[in-house]
Each structure stands twice: as structure tokens, then as C-alpha cells.
CSV table of C-alpha atoms in Angstrom, one decimal:
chain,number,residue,atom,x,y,z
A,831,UNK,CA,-20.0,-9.5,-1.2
A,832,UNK,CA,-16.5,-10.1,-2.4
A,833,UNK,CA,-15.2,-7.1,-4.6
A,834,UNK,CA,-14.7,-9.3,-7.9
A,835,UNK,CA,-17.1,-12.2,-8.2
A,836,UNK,CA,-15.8,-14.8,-11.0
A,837,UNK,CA,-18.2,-17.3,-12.4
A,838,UNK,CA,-17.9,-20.3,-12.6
A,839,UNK,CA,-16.0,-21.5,-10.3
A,840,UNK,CA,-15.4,-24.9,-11.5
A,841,UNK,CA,-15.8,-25.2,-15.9
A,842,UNK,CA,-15.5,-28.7,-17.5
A,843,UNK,CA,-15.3,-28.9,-21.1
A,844,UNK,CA,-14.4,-30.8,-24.2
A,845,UNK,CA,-11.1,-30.3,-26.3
A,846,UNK,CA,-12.2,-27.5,-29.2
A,847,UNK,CA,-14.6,-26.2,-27.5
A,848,UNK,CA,-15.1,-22.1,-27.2
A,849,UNK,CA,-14.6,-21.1,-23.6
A,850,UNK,CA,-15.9,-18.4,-21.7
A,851,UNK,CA,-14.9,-16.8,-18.2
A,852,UNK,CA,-16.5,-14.5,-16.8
A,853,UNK,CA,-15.3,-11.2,-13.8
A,854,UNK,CA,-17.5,-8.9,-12.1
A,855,UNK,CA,-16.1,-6.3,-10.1
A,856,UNK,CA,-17.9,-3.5,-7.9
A,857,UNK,CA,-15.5,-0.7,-7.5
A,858,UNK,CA,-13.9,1.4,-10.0
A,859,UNK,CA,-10.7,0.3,-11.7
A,860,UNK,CA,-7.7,1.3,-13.2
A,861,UNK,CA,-7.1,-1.7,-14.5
A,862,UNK,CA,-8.2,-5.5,-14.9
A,863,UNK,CA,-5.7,-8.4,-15.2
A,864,UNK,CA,-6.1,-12.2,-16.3
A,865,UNK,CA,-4.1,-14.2,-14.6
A,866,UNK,CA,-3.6,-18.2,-15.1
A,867,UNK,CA,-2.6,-20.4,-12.4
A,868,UNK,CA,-1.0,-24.1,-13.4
A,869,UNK,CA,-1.5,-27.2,-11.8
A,870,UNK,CA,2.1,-27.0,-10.2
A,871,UNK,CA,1.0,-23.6,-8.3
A,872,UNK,CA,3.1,-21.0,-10.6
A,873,UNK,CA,1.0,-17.9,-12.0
A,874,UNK,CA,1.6,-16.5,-15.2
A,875,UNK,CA,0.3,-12.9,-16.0
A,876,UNK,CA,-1.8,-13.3,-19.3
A,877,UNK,CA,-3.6,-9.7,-19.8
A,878,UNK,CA,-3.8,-6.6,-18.9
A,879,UNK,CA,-6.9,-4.6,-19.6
A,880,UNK,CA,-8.0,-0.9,-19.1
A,881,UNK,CA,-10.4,-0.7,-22.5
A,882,UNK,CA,-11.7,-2.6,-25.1
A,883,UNK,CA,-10.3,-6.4,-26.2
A,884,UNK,CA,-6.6,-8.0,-26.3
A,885,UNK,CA,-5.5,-11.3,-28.0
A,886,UNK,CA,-3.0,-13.4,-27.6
A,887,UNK,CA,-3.2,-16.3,-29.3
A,888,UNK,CA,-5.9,-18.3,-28.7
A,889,UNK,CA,-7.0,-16.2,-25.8
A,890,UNK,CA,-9.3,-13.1,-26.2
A,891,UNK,CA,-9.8,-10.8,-23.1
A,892,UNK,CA,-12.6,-8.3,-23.1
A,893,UNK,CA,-13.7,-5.6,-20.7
A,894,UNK,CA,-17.0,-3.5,-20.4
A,895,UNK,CA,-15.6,-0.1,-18.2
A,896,UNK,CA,-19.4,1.0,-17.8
A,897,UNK,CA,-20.7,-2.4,-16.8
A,898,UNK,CA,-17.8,-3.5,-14.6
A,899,UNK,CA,-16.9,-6.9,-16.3
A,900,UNK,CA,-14.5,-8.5,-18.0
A,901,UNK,CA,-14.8,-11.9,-20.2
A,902,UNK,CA,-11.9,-14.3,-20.7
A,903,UNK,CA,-12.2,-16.5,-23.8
A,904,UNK,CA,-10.5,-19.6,-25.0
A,905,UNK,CA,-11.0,-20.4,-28.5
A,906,UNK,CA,-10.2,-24.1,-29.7
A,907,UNK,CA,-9.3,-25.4,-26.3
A,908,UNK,CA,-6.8,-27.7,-25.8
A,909,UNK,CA,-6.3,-29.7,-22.6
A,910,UNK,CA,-3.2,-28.3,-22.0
A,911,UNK,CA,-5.6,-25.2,-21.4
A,912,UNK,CA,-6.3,-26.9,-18.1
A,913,UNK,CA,-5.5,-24.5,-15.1
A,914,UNK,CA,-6.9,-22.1,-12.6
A,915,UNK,CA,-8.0,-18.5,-14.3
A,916,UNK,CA,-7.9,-15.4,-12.0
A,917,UNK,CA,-9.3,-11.8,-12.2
A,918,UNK,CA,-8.1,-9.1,-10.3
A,919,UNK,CA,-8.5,-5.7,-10.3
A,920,UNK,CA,-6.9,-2.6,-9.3
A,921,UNK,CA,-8.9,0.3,-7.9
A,922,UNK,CA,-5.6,2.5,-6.9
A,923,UNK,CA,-2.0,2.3,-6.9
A,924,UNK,CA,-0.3,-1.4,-7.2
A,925,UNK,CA,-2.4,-3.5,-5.1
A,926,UNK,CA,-4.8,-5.5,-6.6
A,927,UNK,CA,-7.7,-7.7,-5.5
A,928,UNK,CA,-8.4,-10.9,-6.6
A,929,UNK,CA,-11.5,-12.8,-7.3
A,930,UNK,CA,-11.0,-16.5,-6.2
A,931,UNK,CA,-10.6,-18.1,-9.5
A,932,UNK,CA,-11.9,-20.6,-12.1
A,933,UNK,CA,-10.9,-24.1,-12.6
A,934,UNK,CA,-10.9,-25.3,-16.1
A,935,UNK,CA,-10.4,-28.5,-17.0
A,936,UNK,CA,-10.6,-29.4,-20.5
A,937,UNK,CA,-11.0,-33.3,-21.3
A,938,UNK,CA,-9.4,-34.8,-24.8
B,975,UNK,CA,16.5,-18.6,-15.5
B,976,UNK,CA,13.5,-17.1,-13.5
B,977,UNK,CA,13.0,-13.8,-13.2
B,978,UNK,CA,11.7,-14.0,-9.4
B,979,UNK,CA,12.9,-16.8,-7.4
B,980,UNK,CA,11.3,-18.1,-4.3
B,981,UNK,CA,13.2,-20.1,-1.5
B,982,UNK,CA,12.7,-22.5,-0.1
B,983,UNK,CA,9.5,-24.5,-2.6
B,984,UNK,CA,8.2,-26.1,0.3
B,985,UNK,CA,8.8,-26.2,3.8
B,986,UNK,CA,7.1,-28.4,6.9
B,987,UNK,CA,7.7,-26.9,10.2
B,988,UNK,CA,5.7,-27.4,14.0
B,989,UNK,CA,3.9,-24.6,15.8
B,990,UNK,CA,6.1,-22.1,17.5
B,991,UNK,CA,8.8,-22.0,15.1
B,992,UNK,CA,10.9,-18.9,13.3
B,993,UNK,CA,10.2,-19.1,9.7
B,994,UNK,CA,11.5,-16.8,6.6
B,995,UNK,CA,10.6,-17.0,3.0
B,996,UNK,CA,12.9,-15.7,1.0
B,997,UNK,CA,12.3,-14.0,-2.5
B,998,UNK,CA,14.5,-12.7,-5.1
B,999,UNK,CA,14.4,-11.2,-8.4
B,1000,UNK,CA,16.1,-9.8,-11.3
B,1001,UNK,CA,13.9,-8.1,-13.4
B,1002,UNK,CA,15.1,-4.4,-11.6
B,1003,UNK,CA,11.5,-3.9,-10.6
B,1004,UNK,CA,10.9,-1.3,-7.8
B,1005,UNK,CA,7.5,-2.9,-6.0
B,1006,UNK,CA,7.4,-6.4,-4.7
B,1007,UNK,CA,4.3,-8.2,-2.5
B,1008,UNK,CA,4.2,-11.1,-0.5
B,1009,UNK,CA,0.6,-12.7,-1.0
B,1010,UNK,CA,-0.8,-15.8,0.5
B,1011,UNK,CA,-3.6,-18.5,-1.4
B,1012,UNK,CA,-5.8,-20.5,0.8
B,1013,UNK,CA,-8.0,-23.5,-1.1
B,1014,UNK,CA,-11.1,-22.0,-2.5
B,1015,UNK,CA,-10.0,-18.7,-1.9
B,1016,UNK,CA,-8.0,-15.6,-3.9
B,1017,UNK,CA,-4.9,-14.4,-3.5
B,1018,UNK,CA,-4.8,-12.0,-0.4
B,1019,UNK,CA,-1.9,-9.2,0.1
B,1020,UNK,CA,0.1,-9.7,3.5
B,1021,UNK,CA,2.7,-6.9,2.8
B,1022,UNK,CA,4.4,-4.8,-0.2
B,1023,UNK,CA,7.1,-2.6,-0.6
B,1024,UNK,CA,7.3,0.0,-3.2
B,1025,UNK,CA,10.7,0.4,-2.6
B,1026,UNK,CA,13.8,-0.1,-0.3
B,1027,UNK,CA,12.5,2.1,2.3
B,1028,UNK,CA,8.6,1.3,2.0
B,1029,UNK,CA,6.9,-1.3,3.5
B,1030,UNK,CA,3.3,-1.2,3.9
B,1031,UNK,CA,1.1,-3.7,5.2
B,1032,UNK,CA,-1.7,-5.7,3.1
B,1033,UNK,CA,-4.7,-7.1,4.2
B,1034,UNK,CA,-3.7,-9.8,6.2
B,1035,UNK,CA,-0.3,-9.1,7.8
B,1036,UNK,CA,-1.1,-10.0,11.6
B,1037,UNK,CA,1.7,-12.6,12.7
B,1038,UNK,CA,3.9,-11.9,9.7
B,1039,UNK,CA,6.8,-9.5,9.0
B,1040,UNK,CA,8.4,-9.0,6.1
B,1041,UNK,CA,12.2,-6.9,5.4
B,1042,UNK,CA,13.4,-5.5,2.1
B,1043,UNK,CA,17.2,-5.6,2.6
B,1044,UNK,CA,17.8,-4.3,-1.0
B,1045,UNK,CA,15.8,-3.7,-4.3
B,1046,UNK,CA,16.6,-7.5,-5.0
B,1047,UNK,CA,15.1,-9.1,-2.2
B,1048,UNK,CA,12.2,-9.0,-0.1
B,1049,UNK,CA,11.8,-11.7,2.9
B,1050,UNK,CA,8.3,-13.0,4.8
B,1051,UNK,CA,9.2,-14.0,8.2
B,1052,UNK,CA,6.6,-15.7,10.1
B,1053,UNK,CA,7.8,-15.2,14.2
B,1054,UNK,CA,6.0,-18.0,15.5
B,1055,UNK,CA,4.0,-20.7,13.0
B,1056,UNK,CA,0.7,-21.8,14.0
B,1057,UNK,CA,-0.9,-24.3,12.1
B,1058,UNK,CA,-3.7,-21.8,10.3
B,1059,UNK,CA,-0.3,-20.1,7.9
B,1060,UNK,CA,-0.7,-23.4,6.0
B,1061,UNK,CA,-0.9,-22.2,2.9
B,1062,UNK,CA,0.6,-21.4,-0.5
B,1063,UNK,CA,3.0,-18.0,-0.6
B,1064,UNK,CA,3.9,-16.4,-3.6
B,1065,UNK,CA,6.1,-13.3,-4.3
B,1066,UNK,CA,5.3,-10.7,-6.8
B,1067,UNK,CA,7.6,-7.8,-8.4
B,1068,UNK,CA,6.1,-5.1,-10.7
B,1069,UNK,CA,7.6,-1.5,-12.2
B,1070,UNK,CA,6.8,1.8,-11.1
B,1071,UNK,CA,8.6,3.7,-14.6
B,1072,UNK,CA,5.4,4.2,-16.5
B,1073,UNK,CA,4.7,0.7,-17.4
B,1074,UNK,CA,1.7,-1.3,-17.7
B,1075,UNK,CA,2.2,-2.2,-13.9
B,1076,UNK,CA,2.2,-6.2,-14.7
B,1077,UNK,CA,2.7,-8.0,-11.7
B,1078,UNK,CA,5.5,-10.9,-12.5
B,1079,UNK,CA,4.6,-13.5,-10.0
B,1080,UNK,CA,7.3,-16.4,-8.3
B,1081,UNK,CA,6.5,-19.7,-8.5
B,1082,UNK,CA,5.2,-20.6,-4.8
B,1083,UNK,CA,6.4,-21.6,-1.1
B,1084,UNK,CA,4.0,-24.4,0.0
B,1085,UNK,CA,4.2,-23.9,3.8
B,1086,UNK,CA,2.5,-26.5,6.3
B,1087,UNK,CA,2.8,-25.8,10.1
B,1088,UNK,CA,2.0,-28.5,12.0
């Protein structure tokens, strides 16, 4: 079992809808990052979380230390929304471990 | 300009060859990774350096060596490509000063050994 488990993996939707993501993780953390991936490859850093809930935006980023998860939310998406959204974690130090993403694709 | 810079963006080589990524950055960070992303898969670690004289090995670092030849830089050198390196390699940077710890990510080598 993989240390952070994302779900979905694959997430269609329609422009304005609300958007959730969802991260798992089974180890303790210092910290919990959001990370989102274009089309083009490059990866943009969009939270980082240790308690409680961050906007940005129209992006809300939760995490629940007790129950090991995190939820990534898009409010009003947009298809320019569309991308690859990653979790990763970090237990100790700088390295972190990712889960394996989730592909959004949000249709006009 | 970008903050970390990866050269080259994509690179086709054969099996057997002597390959080095290069990676640069300007944002004075301390730490900088070399991780790999395979289809379907995360992001895996092949080695970081917390500073000039630190390198440590990731997850994955078998056939791959990396050298830091100054706070700037950090280079991924694969000694001999074989065809299963395919893959996408990204650089990372991040500050040790009591910072949040963001990781500042470069925007990809796509590598294909064939």
C-alpha cells in the first residue's frame, strides 16, 4: 500500500462545477503539500498545509492531522483548471513522498 | 526569468550512452532534488543535496549520479542509458532558513533512451 493514496485518479467535470480531491496518507507528517502539474509537464507548488484550511483563490486546501487526509477543492471551475493535482507528504526532514496524482479535466 | 532552470527540455539518446542533466537556480536555496515521473506513477526521489557538500541518495538512485558543483547547480548524470530511464526529470530547490520548506520545482527534462 502506497504511503499516500489519492482518489480519483482520473476526475471529469463540467465548467462551474465544485471540485473535490481527495489524499490519504499512513504515516505521520510534518507537513502536506498540493501540488499541480500542467499539461506541458511544469509543477507549480499550490499549498502547504500542517493545520487546519488555506485559500487561494478559488482553491481551498483542508487537512484532518488526526485522520490523516487532506481535501483539495476547486470552487467555480474553469477549464483552464485542467491539470494533474498531486499530494505529497513529508514525514521527516525535506523529502517528501508523493501520491501518484489526479487528472482533472474540466469540459466548457 | 525562472527561478530553476533545467537543461536540456528534452533529449533522445541510444542505450549505452553518457548523459547529464543539468539544473540551475537562483532563488539562493540550500536543498535541491533530482526526481524522476514515470506515466501513472508519482514523483520518486533519485538523489538530494542539502548543501554543497551533501548528497544523499533517494529512493531510486541505482544507475544515476548526481554532483553539486556549487550552491547554484546540481547535475544528474546517467553513466550508461538504458531504455527503462525513459522518463520525465524534474529538479527541485527548497530553503533550510526556517521557511515553510516549499519545494520550487523546474520545469522538466523529457528523456527517451532508445
Amino acid at each position: 500500500k502506497n504511503e499516500v493514496e489519492q482518489s480519483p485518479q482520473n476526475l471529469t467535470a463540467q465548467e462551474g462545477e465544485f471540485i473535490t480531491i481527495n489524499c490519504s496518507y499512513s504515516v505521520g507528517i510534518s507537513a502536506l503539500h498540493w501540488l499541480q502539474q500542467h499539461p506541458g509537464g511544469g509543477i507549480v507548488s499550490l499549498f502547504m498545509l500542517s493545520s487546519g484550511k488555506k485559500k487561494h483563490g478559488r482553491l481551498i486546501a483542508t487537512i484532518n492531522i488526526q485522520e490523516k487526509h487532506s481535501s483539495l477543492h476547486i470552487t467555480a471551475s474553469h477549464p483552464r483548471d485542467s491539470a494533474v493535482y498531486i499530494c505529497a507528504v513529508r514525514a521527516s526532514g525535506s523529502r517528501l513522498t508523493f501520491g501518484e496524482g489526479t487528472q482533472l479535466t474540466v469540459n466548457p | 526569468d525562472a527561478d530553476v532552470t533545467q537543461t536540456p527540455r528534452n533529449r533522445i539518446t541510444k542505450t549505452g550512452k553518457r548523459i547529464m542533466l543539468e539544473c540551475s537556480q537562483t532563488k539562493g536555496h540550500d536543498r535541491m532534488y533530482w526526481y524522476r515521473q514515470d506515466p501513472g506513477l508519482g514523483l520518486q526521489l533519485i538523489y538530494y543535496s542539502f548543501d554543497v557538500k551533501d548528497i544523499n541518495k533517494g529512493e531510486i538512485s541505482d544507475g544515476y549520479s548526481v554532483s553539486r558543483q556549487a550552491q547554484a547547480k546540481f547535475s544528474l548524470s546517467l553513466e550508461s542509458a538504458i531504455p527503462n530511464q525513459t522518463a520525465l526529470y524534474f529538479c527541485a530547490t527548497s530553503d533550510s532558513s526556517g521557511g515553510p520548506d516549499t519545494q520550487y520545482f523546474g520545469p522538466g527534462t523529457r528523456l527517451t533512451v532508445l
